[in-house]
Coordinates of C-alpha atoms and ligand atoms in Angstrom, one line a residue:
M1 CA 6.3 11.1 24.7
S2 CA 9.9 11.6 26.5
G3 CA 10.9 13.3 29.7
G4 CA 7.7 12.1 32.0
A5 CA 5.8 15.4 30.4
V6 CA 2.0 15.2 31.1
E7 CA 0.6 13.7 28.4
V8 CA -2.6 15.3 26.3
G9 CA -5.4 14.1 24.9
R10 CA -8.9 15.4 24.0
F11 CA -12.3 13.8 23.1
A12 CA -13.9 16.1 20.0
P13 CA -17.5 15.3 19.6
S14 CA -19.0 16.8 16.8
T15 CA -22.1 18.9 17.8
T16 CA -24.4 17.5 15.1
G17 CA -26.4 15.3 17.0
P18 CA -27.5 13.6 20.9
A19 CA -25.2 11.7 22.6
H20 CA -25.3 7.8 21.4
P21 CA -23.8 5.1 23.1
G22 CA -21.2 5.2 20.5
T23 CA -20.0 9.1 21.7
L24 CA -19.9 7.8 25.3
L25 CA -18.0 4.5 24.8
A26 CA -15.6 7.1 22.6
A27 CA -15.4 9.6 25.7
L28 CA -14.6 6.6 28.1
L29 CA -12.0 5.1 26.5
C30 CA -10.3 8.9 25.6
W31 CA -11.2 10.0 29.1
L32 CA -9.0 6.4 30.5
D33 CA -6.7 6.0 28.1
A34 CA -5.4 9.9 30.0
R35 CA -6.8 9.2 33.4
A36 CA -4.9 6.0 33.5
R37 CA -1.2 7.5 32.6
G38 CA -1.8 10.5 34.8
G39 CA -2.8 12.9 31.7
R40 CA -4.7 15.6 31.5
V41 CA -7.7 15.2 29.0
W42 CA -9.8 18.2 27.0
L43 CA -13.1 18.5 25.8
R44 CA -13.3 19.8 22.6
L45 CA -16.4 20.3 20.4
E46 CA -16.3 20.2 16.6
D47 CA -19.2 23.5 16.2
L48 CA -17.9 24.7 12.9
D49 CA -20.3 23.2 10.3
P50 CA -22.9 26.1 10.3
Q51 CA -25.5 23.3 8.8
R52 CA -25.5 20.4 10.8
C53 CA -24.0 21.8 14.5
R54 CA -26.6 23.2 16.8
P55 CA -25.9 25.2 20.4
E56 CA -28.7 22.4 21.6
Y57 CA -26.5 19.2 20.5
L58 CA -23.4 20.9 22.5
A59 CA -25.1 21.6 25.0
G60 CA -26.8 17.9 25.1
L61 CA -23.6 17.1 24.9
R62 CA -21.9 18.3 27.3
E63 CA -25.0 17.2 29.8
A64 CA -24.7 13.5 28.6
L65 CA -20.7 13.7 29.4
E66 CA -21.4 14.8 33.1
W67 CA -24.1 12.7 33.7
F68 CA -21.8 9.6 32.4
G69 CA -19.4 10.8 35.1
L70 CA -16.2 12.2 32.6
D71 CA -14.4 15.3 33.6
W72 CA -12.3 17.3 32.0
D73 CA -9.2 19.3 32.4
G74 CA -10.6 22.0 29.8
E75 CA -12.9 22.3 27.5
E76 CA -13.5 24.5 23.7
R77 CA -15.3 25.1 21.3
Q78 CA -13.8 25.3 17.8
A79 CA -15.8 28.2 17.0
D80 CA -14.5 30.4 19.5
H81 CA -10.9 30.0 17.7
A82 CA -11.5 31.1 14.5
A83 CA -8.6 33.4 14.7
G84 CA -6.2 30.7 15.2
H85 CA -7.7 28.5 12.0
A86 CA -7.5 32.0 10.1
A87 CA -3.7 32.2 11.2
A88 CA -2.9 29.1 10.0
L89 CA -4.5 29.6 6.4
D90 CA -2.6 33.0 6.1
A91 CA 1.0 30.8 6.9
L92 CA 0.0 28.4 3.9
A93 CA -0.9 31.1 1.7
E94 CA 2.1 32.6 2.3
A95 CA 4.3 29.4 1.8
G96 CA 2.0 29.4 -1.6
L97 CA 0.6 25.9 -1.2
L98 CA -3.6 27.1 -1.1
Y99 CA -5.5 27.9 -4.3
P100 CA -9.4 28.3 -4.9
C101 CA -11.2 25.1 -5.7
R102 CA -14.7 25.9 -7.8
C103 CA -15.2 22.0 -8.3
S104 CA -18.9 21.2 -7.4
R105 CA -19.6 17.8 -5.0
A106 CA -21.4 16.6 -7.7
E107 CA -18.5 16.7 -10.3
L108 CA -16.6 15.5 -7.7
S109 CA -18.5 12.5 -6.6
A110 CA -19.1 12.0 -10.7
Q111 CA -15.4 10.8 -11.1
A112 CA -14.8 7.7 -10.8
K113 CA -11.8 7.4 -8.6
R114 CA -12.2 7.1 -4.7
A115 CA -9.6 7.7 -1.6
P116 CA -9.3 4.3 0.3
D117 CA -11.9 5.8 3.0
G118 CA -14.4 5.6 0.2
S119 CA -15.1 9.3 -0.5
A120 CA -14.3 10.9 -3.8
R121 CA -10.4 11.0 -4.3
Y122 CA -9.5 15.3 -5.4
P123 CA -8.5 14.7 -8.9
G124 CA -6.4 18.3 -8.6
T125 CA -8.8 20.1 -11.7
C126 CA -7.5 23.7 -10.1
R127 CA -4.5 22.7 -8.5
D128 CA -2.8 25.4 -10.9
R129 CA -4.9 28.1 -10.4
P130 CA -3.6 31.1 -8.4
L131 CA -4.6 32.4 -5.3
P132 CA -6.2 36.3 -5.6
A133 CA -3.9 38.5 -3.6
A134 CA -4.9 39.3 0.6
G135 CA -6.1 42.4 0.8
D136 CA -9.9 43.5 0.3
G137 CA -11.6 41.2 -2.0
G138 CA -8.6 39.0 -2.0
W139 CA -8.5 35.1 -1.3
R140 CA -9.7 35.8 2.1
A141 CA -13.2 36.8 1.0
C142 CA -13.4 34.6 -1.5
S143 CA -16.5 32.1 -2.2
D144 CA -14.3 29.3 -3.4
A145 CA -13.4 26.7 -1.4
L146 CA -9.7 26.6 -0.3
R147 CA -7.5 23.5 -1.1
V148 CA -3.9 23.1 0.1
R149 CA -1.4 21.4 -2.1
L150 CA -0.1 18.4 -0.4
P151 CA 3.7 17.6 -1.3
G152 CA 3.6 14.3 -2.6
G153 CA 5.2 12.2 -0.1
R154 CA 4.3 9.2 1.7
I155 CA 3.4 9.8 5.4
E156 CA 4.6 7.1 7.6
L157 CA 2.1 6.2 10.7
M158 CA 1.4 3.4 13.3
D159 CA -1.5 3.2 15.1
E160 CA -0.3 2.3 19.1
G161 CA -2.5 -0.8 18.2
G162 CA -0.5 -2.1 15.1
A163 CA -2.3 -0.5 12.3
D164 CA -0.4 0.9 9.5
L165 CA -1.9 4.5 9.1
S166 CA 1.0 5.2 6.6
A167 CA -0.5 6.5 3.4
S168 CA 0.5 9.3 0.6
P169 CA -2.2 11.5 1.2
A170 CA -1.5 13.9 -2.3
G171 CA -1.8 11.1 -4.1
E172 CA -3.9 8.7 -2.4
Y173 CA -7.0 11.3 -1.1
G174 CA -5.7 14.1 -3.2
D175 CA -5.6 18.3 -1.7
P176 CA -7.8 18.7 1.0
V177 CA -10.3 21.8 1.3
V178 CA -9.0 23.8 4.2
R179 CA -11.6 26.2 4.1
R180 CA -14.9 25.7 2.9
R181 CA -16.8 27.9 0.5
D182 CA -19.3 29.1 3.5
G183 CA -16.1 30.3 4.9
A184 CA -16.0 28.0 7.8
A185 CA -12.6 26.4 8.3
A186 CA -13.1 22.5 7.2
Y187 CA -12.3 19.6 9.8
H188 CA -8.8 18.7 8.9
L189 CA -7.4 22.4 9.2
A190 CA -9.4 23.2 12.4
S191 CA -8.9 19.9 13.6
V192 CA -5.0 19.7 13.5
V193 CA -4.5 23.6 14.6
D194 CA -6.7 23.5 17.6
D195 CA -4.8 19.7 18.8
Q196 CA -1.7 21.9 18.3
R197 CA -2.8 24.6 20.6
I198 CA -3.5 22.9 23.0
G199 CA -1.0 20.2 23.0
V200 CA -2.6 17.1 22.9
T201 CA -0.1 14.2 22.3
R202 CA -2.6 11.6 22.1
I203 CA -5.9 11.5 20.0
V204 CA -7.8 8.7 20.8
R205 CA -10.7 8.1 18.5
G206 CA -13.0 5.6 16.8
R207 CA -11.4 3.1 13.7
D208 CA -13.5 5.2 11.0
L209 CA -11.3 8.2 11.6
A210 CA -8.2 5.9 11.2
P211 CA -8.0 7.5 7.5
S212 CA -8.0 11.1 8.0
S213 CA -4.4 10.4 10.4
A214 CA -2.3 10.5 7.1
V215 CA -4.1 13.9 6.3
Q216 CA -3.8 15.5 9.1
R217 CA -0.1 14.5 9.8
A218 CA 0.8 16.1 6.0
L219 CA -1.6 19.0 7.4
G220 CA 0.3 19.0 10.6
E221 CA 3.6 19.3 8.7
L222 CA 3.1 22.1 6.6
L223 CA 2.2 23.7 9.8
G224 CA 5.7 22.7 11.4
Y225 CA 3.8 20.3 14.2
G226 CA 5.3 17.3 16.0
A227 CA 3.2 14.2 15.6
P228 CA 0.8 13.1 18.3
A229 CA 0.3 9.3 19.3
Y230 CA -2.5 7.9 17.7
R231 CA -5.1 5.0 19.1
H232 CA -8.0 4.0 17.2
H233 CA -10.7 2.0 18.6
L234 CA -13.7 0.0 17.8
L235 CA -17.1 0.9 17.0
L236 CA -20.2 0.0 17.6
L237 CA -22.3 -0.8 15.1
E238 CA -25.9 -1.5 14.2
E239 CA -27.5 -3.2 11.0
R240 CA -29.9 -0.9 9.2
G241 CA -31.1 -1.8 5.7
G242 CA -29.4 -5.1 5.9
K243 CA -26.1 -3.0 6.3
L244 CA -23.5 -2.4 9.8
A245 CA -23.4 1.4 9.8
K246 CA -22.1 3.0 13.2
F247 CA -24.1 2.9 15.7
H248 CA -26.1 6.6 15.5
G249 CA -29.3 7.6 15.4
A250 CA -30.6 4.2 17.3
V251 CA -30.9 5.7 20.6
G252 CA -30.1 9.2 22.1
F253 CA -29.3 10.5 25.8
E254 CA -32.7 11.0 26.3
A255 CA -34.2 7.6 25.9
L256 CA -31.0 5.9 27.2
R257 CA -31.1 8.1 31.0
G258 CA -34.7 7.1 31.2
V259 CA -33.8 3.6 31.2
Y260 CA -30.2 3.2 32.5
S261 CA -27.9 4.7 35.1
P262 CA -24.7 6.0 34.5
P263 CA -22.9 2.9 36.1
E264 CA -25.4 0.7 34.7
L265 CA -24.7 2.1 30.7
C266 CA -21.4 2.5 31.9
G267 CA -21.4 -1.4 32.9
L268 CA -22.5 -2.1 30.0
L269 CA -20.3 -0.3 27.7
A270 CA -17.1 -1.4 29.4
H271 CA -18.4 -5.2 28.9
A272 CA -19.0 -4.2 25.1
C273 CA -15.3 -3.2 24.6
G274 CA -14.0 -6.2 26.4
L275 CA -12.6 -4.0 29.7
R276 CA -14.9 -6.6 31.7
P277 CA -15.7 -9.9 31.9
G278 CA -20.0 -9.0 32.5
P279 CA -22.3 -5.7 32.0
D280 CA -22.4 -5.3 35.9
P281 CA -22.6 -1.3 37.0
V282 CA -19.3 0.5 37.2
Q283 CA -17.9 4.4 37.7
P284 CA -15.5 5.5 34.9
E285 CA -12.9 6.0 37.7
D286 CA -12.8 2.6 39.0
L287 CA -12.1 1.7 35.6
V288 CA -9.2 3.8 35.5
A289 CA -6.3 1.7 37.9
G290 CA -6.6 -1.7 35.7
F291 CA -7.1 0.0 32.3
D292 CA -5.1 -1.7 29.8
W293 CA -5.6 -1.1 25.9
S294 CA -4.5 -4.9 25.7
A295 CA -7.9 -5.9 27.1
L296 CA -9.9 -4.1 24.4
R297 CA -11.4 -5.9 21.7
T298 CA -10.3 -5.0 18.4
R299 CA -13.3 -6.0 16.3
D300 CA -16.7 -3.9 15.8
R301 CA -19.6 -4.9 18.1
L302 CA -22.7 -5.0 17.1
I303 CA -25.6 -3.6 19.5
E304 CA -29.3 -3.0 19.4
W305 CA -32.3 -1.0 20.7
D306 CA -35.4 -2.6 20.7
G307 CA -36.9 0.7 22.5
G308 CA -36.6 -0.3 26.0
A309 CA -32.8 -1.9 26.2
L310 CA -29.6 -2.1 24.3
H311 CA -28.4 -5.4 23.5
L312 CA -25.3 -6.5 22.5
G313 CA -24.3 -8.8 19.5
A314 CA -21.4 -10.6 18.4
Ligands
LIG1 N1 -15.8 15.0 15.5 C1 -15.3 14.1 14.8 C2 -16.8 12.8 15.7 O1 -17.1 13.4 15.8 C3 -14.0 13.5 15.7 C4 -12.7 14.2 15.5 C5 -11.6 13.8 15.8 O2 -11.7 12.8 16.8 O3 -11.0 13.9 15.3 O4 -16.6 11.7 14.9

């Protein structure tokens, strides 16, 4: 961003479970990125999935982040912004870009082609289906999922850390669902619309979400939004069933709080990601002055919970 304008970041956890060490590390890095450049940072709670999101998780996330020592310049929940999501869908419908899709999850996962992130690539089966007209009983009320016809071009995108995020989303992923069958705005759409409304200039998040960037940029371009900067960071991983998986369910905030003080946990996580040579206790605000992405390790980090403490692996 030029002209000395204030940078705006956001931490956007899904309210689908308790905060765990991976949540807290992602929040810390997002917060440090903004604070170290004198920017603002929002807590933008992603609570749109009616099957997986719960109010108690939302409350728990908020509490955990406050306990950890992070503060926010603004906070919002996606569920409060349905009108903004609907307006974006209207704009896409008016531009003739929406279509209803009846393909079932089973049909989609049965087709062989995979997207680069391992998900099923949408083969465009329903691409030529017309959108029912607006009005009563029209497309807004239709019980099919709605997809957006992405243009065929390539999105050129570099991560600030050097990774090339460029992709041809239409060919590599296929048209994304922008409104789910249950009527909820889908993740990609809600995410770009809400980031735009808040004025987000920097997207800092775990590297598992890096493949989303080109799809989200393609949607942002269709809606006429400018491009934010992207920075994807390491993940905390655990061994599960002989495989490495994102560190998730192993330990939640309540158990962590019973064992660690906030500075102890912050010190451990700052050490885990390479910000500090040792795990001594530290407050998030003490990390602001020296914060430098180039000090951060880029490789994911193994971490294990033995029921009483966290242990860092290689
Ligand atoms: N809600 C997503 C998650 O918790 C993150 C979305 C984002 O940062 O764009 O994984």
